Short mmCIF file of C-alpha atoms in Angstrom, two decimals:
data_model
loop_
_atom_site.label_atom_id
_atom_site.label_comp_id
_atom_site.label_asym_id
_atom_site.label_seq_id
_atom_site.Cartn_x
_atom_site.Cartn_y
_atom_site.Cartn_z
CA UNK A 1 0.00 0.00 0.00
CA UNK A 2 1.28 3.46 -0.88
CA UNK A 3 1.00 6.60 1.19
CA UNK A 4 -1.93 8.87 0.57
CA UNK A 5 -2.22 10.37 -2.88
CA UNK A 6 -2.74 14.14 -2.76
CA UNK A 7 -6.02 15.23 -4.37
CA UNK A 8 -7.85 18.51 -4.89
CA UNK A 9 -11.59 18.68 -4.33
CA UNK A 10 -13.52 21.40 -6.15
CA UNK A 11 -16.50 22.96 -4.36
CA UNK A 12 -19.44 24.41 -6.26
CA UNK A 13 -18.53 27.97 -5.23
CA UNK A 14 -14.99 27.70 -6.63
CA UNK A 15 -13.15 26.96 -3.37
CA UNK A 16 -10.70 24.08 -3.74
CA UNK A 17 -9.96 21.77 -0.83
CA UNK A 18 -6.77 19.85 -0.18
CA UNK A 19 -7.09 16.17 0.62
CA UNK A 20 -5.65 12.68 0.25
CA UNK A 21 -6.86 9.43 -1.25
CA UNK A 22 -5.84 6.23 0.56
CA UNK A 23 -6.08 2.82 -1.14
CA UNK A 24 -4.35 -0.43 -1.95
CA UNK A 25 -3.67 -0.46 -5.66
CA UNK A 26 -3.49 -4.24 -6.09
CA UNK A 27 -7.11 -4.95 -5.16
CA UNK A 28 -10.42 -3.13 -5.54
CA UNK A 29 -11.81 -1.54 -2.40
CA UNK A 30 -15.08 -2.81 -0.95
CA UNK A 31 -16.30 0.75 -0.22
CA UNK A 32 -15.12 4.36 -0.08
CA UNK A 33 -15.02 6.06 3.33
CA UNK A 34 -15.05 9.84 3.74
CA UNK A 35 -13.30 10.87 6.98
CA UNK A 36 -14.72 14.12 8.37
CA UNK A 37 -12.47 15.94 10.90
CA UNK A 38 -13.44 17.67 14.10
CA UNK A 39 -13.41 21.47 14.28
CA UNK A 40 -9.89 22.85 14.35
CA UNK A 41 -8.24 19.46 13.73
CA UNK A 42 -6.04 18.97 10.68
CA UNK A 43 -6.89 16.15 8.28
CA UNK A 44 -3.39 14.78 8.74
CA UNK A 45 -4.36 13.69 12.28
CA UNK A 46 -6.58 11.08 10.62
CA UNK A 47 -4.01 9.88 8.06
CA UNK A 48 -2.92 6.85 10.08
CA UNK A 49 -6.55 5.89 10.55
CA UNK A 50 -7.16 6.28 6.79
CA UNK A 51 -4.10 4.12 6.08
CA UNK A 52 -5.55 1.51 8.45
CA UNK A 53 -8.84 1.54 6.54
CA UNK A 54 -7.01 1.13 3.25
CA UNK A 55 -5.11 -1.83 4.69
CA UNK A 56 -8.43 -3.50 5.52
CA UNK A 57 -9.99 -3.26 2.09
CA UNK A 58 -11.49 0.23 2.05
CA UNK A 59 -10.60 3.31 0.08
CA UNK A 60 -10.49 6.39 2.32
CA UNK A 61 -10.72 10.10 1.56
CA UNK A 62 -9.34 12.64 4.02
CA UNK A 63 -9.58 16.40 3.50
CA UNK A 64 -9.40 19.73 5.28
CA UNK A 65 -12.41 22.03 5.48
CA UNK A 66 -12.04 25.50 4.00
CA UNK A 67 -9.96 27.70 6.27
CA UNK A 68 -8.02 24.76 7.77
CA UNK A 69 -4.70 23.09 6.93
CA UNK A 70 -4.32 22.28 3.23
CA UNK A 71 -7.51 24.26 2.51
CA UNK A 72 -6.45 27.45 4.28
CA UNK A 73 -6.45 30.64 2.21
CA UNK A 74 -3.50 33.01 2.15
CA UNK A 75 -5.42 35.36 4.45
CA UNK A 76 -7.74 33.87 7.07
CA UNK A 77 -8.92 37.18 8.51
CA UNK A 78 -12.19 38.24 6.91
CA UNK A 79 -12.77 35.13 4.76
CA UNK A 80 -16.29 34.63 6.19
CA UNK A 81 -16.37 30.81 6.28
CA UNK A 82 -18.88 29.14 8.60
CA UNK A 83 -19.84 25.66 9.80
CA UNK A 84 -22.73 25.80 7.33
CA UNK A 85 -20.21 26.08 4.49
CA UNK A 86 -18.33 23.06 5.79
CA UNK A 87 -21.47 20.97 5.43
CA UNK A 88 -23.32 22.41 2.43
CA UNK A 89 -20.23 23.09 0.32
CA UNK A 90 -17.16 21.21 1.59
CA UNK A 91 -18.66 17.91 2.67
CA UNK A 92 -20.99 18.05 -0.31
CA UNK A 93 -17.97 18.30 -2.62
CA UNK A 94 -16.08 15.57 -0.76
CA UNK A 95 -19.08 13.26 -0.92
CA UNK A 96 -19.49 13.81 -4.65
CA UNK A 97 -15.78 13.19 -5.13
CA UNK A 98 -16.03 9.95 -3.14
CA UNK A 99 -19.10 8.89 -5.09
CA UNK A 100 -17.13 9.19 -8.32
CA UNK A 101 -14.32 7.11 -6.84
CA UNK A 102 -16.82 4.52 -5.63
CA UNK A 103 -18.29 3.94 -9.11
CA UNK A 104 -21.34 2.18 -7.70
CA UNK A 105 -19.72 0.74 -4.58
CA UNK A 106 -20.95 1.81 -1.11
CA UNK A 107 -19.98 5.24 0.20
CA UNK A 108 -19.57 5.57 3.97
CA UNK A 109 -18.73 8.38 6.37
CA UNK A 110 -16.69 8.39 9.56
CA UNK A 111 -17.28 11.70 11.29
CA UNK A 112 -15.50 13.05 14.37
CA UNK A 113 -17.22 15.70 16.51
CA UNK A 114 -18.80 18.29 14.16
CA UNK A 115 -17.75 15.98 11.32
CA UNK A 116 -20.48 13.57 12.35
CA UNK A 117 -23.12 16.29 12.19
CA UNK A 118 -22.16 18.07 8.96
CA UNK A 119 -23.38 15.33 6.57
CA UNK A 120 -26.98 16.26 7.33
CA UNK A 121 -26.40 19.66 5.74
CA UNK A 122 -25.42 18.11 2.41
CA UNK A 123 -27.89 17.88 -0.47
CA UNK A 124 -26.25 14.62 -1.57
CA UNK A 125 -26.36 12.97 1.87
CA UNK A 126 -28.99 10.39 0.79
CA UNK A 127 -26.14 8.80 -1.21
CA UNK A 128 -24.42 7.74 2.04
CA UNK A 129 -24.76 4.02 2.76
CA UNK A 130 -23.50 3.91 6.36
CA UNK A 131 -22.15 6.30 8.99
CA UNK A 132 -19.96 5.97 12.07
CA UNK A 133 -19.70 9.04 14.29
CA UNK A 134 -17.41 9.65 17.25
CA UNK A 135 -18.33 12.30 19.84
CA UNK A 136 -20.60 13.94 17.25
CA UNK A 137 -22.34 17.09 18.49
CA UNK A 138 -22.64 20.79 17.69
CA UNK A 139 -21.45 22.47 20.90
CA UNK A 140 -24.59 23.47 22.78
CA UNK A 141 -23.01 24.52 26.06
CA UNK A 142 -25.68 23.11 28.36
CA UNK A 143 -24.82 19.62 27.08
CA UNK A 144 -21.20 19.81 28.27
CA UNK A 145 -20.24 17.56 31.17
CA UNK A 146 -21.49 19.25 34.33
CA UNK A 147 -18.16 19.02 36.18
CA UNK A 148 -16.32 20.77 33.32
CA UNK A 149 -19.05 23.08 32.05
CA UNK A 150 -17.97 26.32 33.68
CA UNK A 151 -14.40 26.07 32.39
CA UNK A 152 -15.50 25.05 28.90
CA UNK A 153 -17.97 27.92 28.69
CA UNK A 154 -15.27 30.37 29.78
CA UNK A 155 -12.85 29.01 27.20
CA UNK A 156 -15.05 28.45 24.13
CA UNK A 157 -17.97 30.81 24.71
CA UNK A 158 -16.31 33.78 26.40
CA UNK A 159 -12.59 33.83 25.59
CA UNK A 160 -12.84 32.49 22.03
CA UNK A 161 -15.35 35.07 20.73
CA UNK A 162 -13.46 37.91 22.44
CA UNK A 163 -10.14 36.86 20.90
CA UNK A 164 -11.85 36.30 17.54
CA UNK A 165 -13.34 39.80 17.59
CA UNK A 166 -9.93 41.26 18.41
CA UNK A 167 -7.97 39.34 15.75
CA UNK A 168 -10.55 38.91 12.99
CA UNK A 169 -10.07 35.12 13.21
CA UNK A 170 -9.39 32.69 16.05
CA UNK A 171 -5.61 32.16 16.52
CA UNK A 172 -6.02 28.73 18.08
CA UNK A 173 -2.58 27.46 17.10
CA UNK A 174 -0.83 30.34 18.85
CA UNK A 175 -2.90 29.72 21.99
CA UNK A 176 -2.46 25.95 21.87
CA UNK A 177 -6.22 25.55 21.44
CA UNK A 178 -6.49 23.43 18.30
CA UNK A 179 -5.86 25.10 14.90
CA UNK A 180 -6.64 28.63 13.72
CA UNK A 181 -10.29 29.05 12.75
CA UNK A 182 -12.17 31.46 10.49
CA UNK A 183 -14.15 33.96 12.53
CA UNK A 184 -17.47 32.60 11.30
CA UNK A 185 -16.65 29.06 12.41
CA UNK A 186 -15.40 30.24 15.81
CA UNK A 187 -18.54 32.30 16.35
CA UNK A 188 -20.79 29.45 15.22
CA UNK A 189 -19.23 27.39 18.01
CA UNK A 190 -19.40 30.16 20.58
CA UNK A 191 -22.99 31.25 19.91
CA UNK A 192 -24.68 27.97 18.94
CA UNK A 193 -28.21 27.65 20.32
CA UNK A 194 -30.03 24.54 21.55
CA UNK A 195 -31.83 24.24 18.22
CA UNK A 196 -29.25 24.07 15.47
CA UNK A 197 -31.49 25.48 12.75
CA UNK A 198 -31.98 28.72 14.69
CA UNK A 199 -28.41 29.63 13.68
CA UNK A 200 -29.62 29.88 10.06
CA UNK A 201 -31.94 32.41 8.39
CA UNK A 202 -35.61 31.60 8.94
CA UNK A 203 -36.20 31.08 5.23
CA UNK A 204 -33.59 28.26 5.14
CA UNK A 205 -34.60 26.31 8.23
CA UNK A 206 -37.21 23.97 6.74
CA UNK A 207 -34.85 23.02 3.92
CA UNK A 208 -32.07 22.27 6.39
CA UNK A 209 -34.30 20.08 8.53
CA UNK A 210 -35.50 18.33 5.37
CA UNK A 211 -31.94 17.47 4.39
CA UNK A 212 -31.28 15.80 7.72
CA UNK A 213 -34.55 13.91 7.54
CA UNK A 214 -33.70 12.65 4.03
CA UNK A 215 -30.66 10.71 5.28
CA UNK A 216 -31.45 6.99 5.38
CA UNK A 217 -27.98 5.61 6.17
CA UNK A 218 -27.76 3.60 9.40
CA UNK A 219 -25.78 5.57 11.98
CA UNK A 220 -23.69 4.17 14.82
CA UNK A 221 -22.92 7.06 17.18
CA UNK A 222 -20.01 6.36 19.53
CA UNK A 223 -19.37 8.32 22.69
CA UNK A 224 -16.86 7.94 25.51
CA UNK A 225 -17.90 8.33 29.13
CA UNK A 226 -15.18 10.88 29.94
CA UNK A 227 -15.77 13.07 26.85
CA UNK A 228 -16.65 16.49 28.27
CA UNK A 229 -18.00 17.74 24.90
CA UNK A 230 -19.60 14.64 23.39
CA UNK A 231 -21.81 13.70 26.34
CA UNK A 232 -24.74 11.30 25.81
CA UNK A 233 -27.14 14.24 25.80
CA UNK A 234 -25.05 16.17 23.25
CA UNK A 235 -24.75 13.17 20.94
CA UNK A 236 -28.45 12.36 21.29
CA UNK A 237 -29.35 15.96 20.48
CA UNK A 238 -27.46 15.84 17.18
CA UNK A 239 -28.69 12.36 16.31
CA UNK A 240 -32.30 13.45 16.69
CA UNK A 241 -32.02 15.54 13.53
CA UNK A 242 -31.39 12.37 11.48
CA UNK A 243 -35.04 11.45 11.93
CA UNK A 244 -35.24 9.16 8.89
CA UNK A 245 -32.16 7.06 9.66
CA UNK A 246 -31.79 3.94 11.82
CA UNK A 247 -29.68 5.15 14.76
CA UNK A 248 -27.78 3.41 17.52
CA UNK A 249 -25.95 5.24 20.29
CA UNK A 250 -23.23 3.58 22.36
CA UNK A 251 -21.06 4.86 25.18
CA UNK A 252 -17.65 3.25 25.65
CA UNK A 253 -15.66 3.37 28.87
CA UNK A 254 -11.91 4.04 29.18
CA UNK A 255 -11.71 0.84 31.22
CA UNK A 256 -12.88 -1.08 28.13
CA UNK A 257 -9.42 -0.32 26.72
CA UNK A 258 -7.49 -0.67 29.97
CA UNK A 259 -7.17 3.11 30.31
CA UNK A 260 -8.02 5.70 32.94
CA UNK A 261 -9.08 8.32 30.37
CA UNK A 262 -9.73 8.83 26.65
CA UNK A 263 -11.58 12.14 26.19
CA UNK A 264 -12.86 13.77 23.02
CA UNK A 265 -9.96 13.27 20.60
CA UNK A 266 -7.97 10.14 21.41
CA UNK A 267 -9.95 7.39 19.63
CA UNK A 268 -8.34 8.42 16.33
CA UNK A 269 -4.84 8.07 17.75
CA UNK A 270 -2.92 5.07 16.40
CA UNK A 271 -2.66 3.47 19.84
CA UNK A 272 -6.29 2.40 19.27
CA UNK A 273 -5.48 0.55 16.03
CA UNK A 274 -5.65 -2.87 17.71
CA UNK A 275 -8.78 -2.10 19.72
CA UNK A 276 -11.28 0.57 18.67
CA UNK A 277 -10.16 0.73 15.02
CA UNK A 278 -10.26 -3.05 14.68
CA UNK A 279 -13.63 -3.34 16.42
CA UNK A 280 -15.34 -0.65 14.36
CA UNK A 281 -14.60 -2.61 11.17
CA UNK A 282 -17.55 -4.82 12.10
CA UNK A 283 -19.82 -1.84 11.60
CA UNK A 284 -18.27 -0.68 8.35
CA UNK A 285 -18.11 -4.17 6.88
CA UNK A 286 -21.33 -5.72 8.13
CA UNK A 287 -23.43 -3.00 9.74
CA UNK A 288 -23.24 -4.76 13.11
CA UNK A 289 -22.75 -2.92 16.38
CA UNK A 290 -19.40 -4.10 17.85
CA UNK A 291 -20.40 -2.97 21.35
CA UNK A 292 -24.00 -4.14 21.94
CA UNK A 293 -23.45 -4.21 25.70
CA UNK A 294 -22.68 -0.47 25.57
CA UNK A 295 -25.86 0.53 23.74
CA UNK A 296 -27.69 3.39 25.45
CA UNK A 297 -31.42 3.30 26.12
CA UNK A 298 -33.78 5.86 27.54
CA UNK A 299 -33.80 9.65 27.17
CA UNK A 300 -30.42 9.88 25.43
CA UNK A 301 -31.61 7.77 22.52
CA UNK A 302 -32.23 9.60 19.22
CA UNK A 303 -35.75 10.06 17.97
CA UNK A 304 -37.04 12.50 20.57
CA UNK A 305 -37.05 16.27 20.43
CA UNK A 306 -33.53 17.72 20.59
#
């Protein structure tokens, strides 16, 4: 297997995204998997995971959203990009690109954090055959873990918008808080309301909800018990928008992996290649939940009112 092949993904509005295609050239892939990053995380963080997928018979596509990493413009200040653009334009383009690569084979999505929510904004999302999400939510502050909520609110909902207003973008790299972000993305995070669609103009809300409802792909939503952002309530809130899809929500424990903590980001680290990465292949290959004993029931389940 070769390293990732650099590709360029053209969005409908003319923006071009940098990405990589991962595959084994000596055998056809069983499906194409689009890997959607978390907010402020470079696509290269997921390259080892994409290489793992390629080594197990999948073709993987990694890419950076506009304003991030290989898709960052020369000047970030004033570019105006928002989360909405990441879903309606960037993921839409990546999904179409993957569909062309698939040539009739299944197209799947693995989405981390906001990357598990963005597909519902895409007009082409009904093309998705299966989804795996990890800590997927859209940063409604009341859903943060209670013990960490005050500090997270101060950091992401007080300090981040103030710094963003001062600089014209969020200098996350300089602060050691993830990557730099366009002002619109940072403010979407800081000022998100309980109902996601209220962040969009009133005339667009029904169409947005209709796109989520049109997704029919089975979704396995993975959470970790010590994830302060992707709590069961936060994940359930985002899952509820996928009203037309079969949805299963599981919560893993650090002890399941012999660890004291995992948090929001670690499951895509290569130290999980022989555990979480290997286990989740059962979902991608067969649509079977690898962790049935960790399935959540009750009020956190999707299907209710977010």
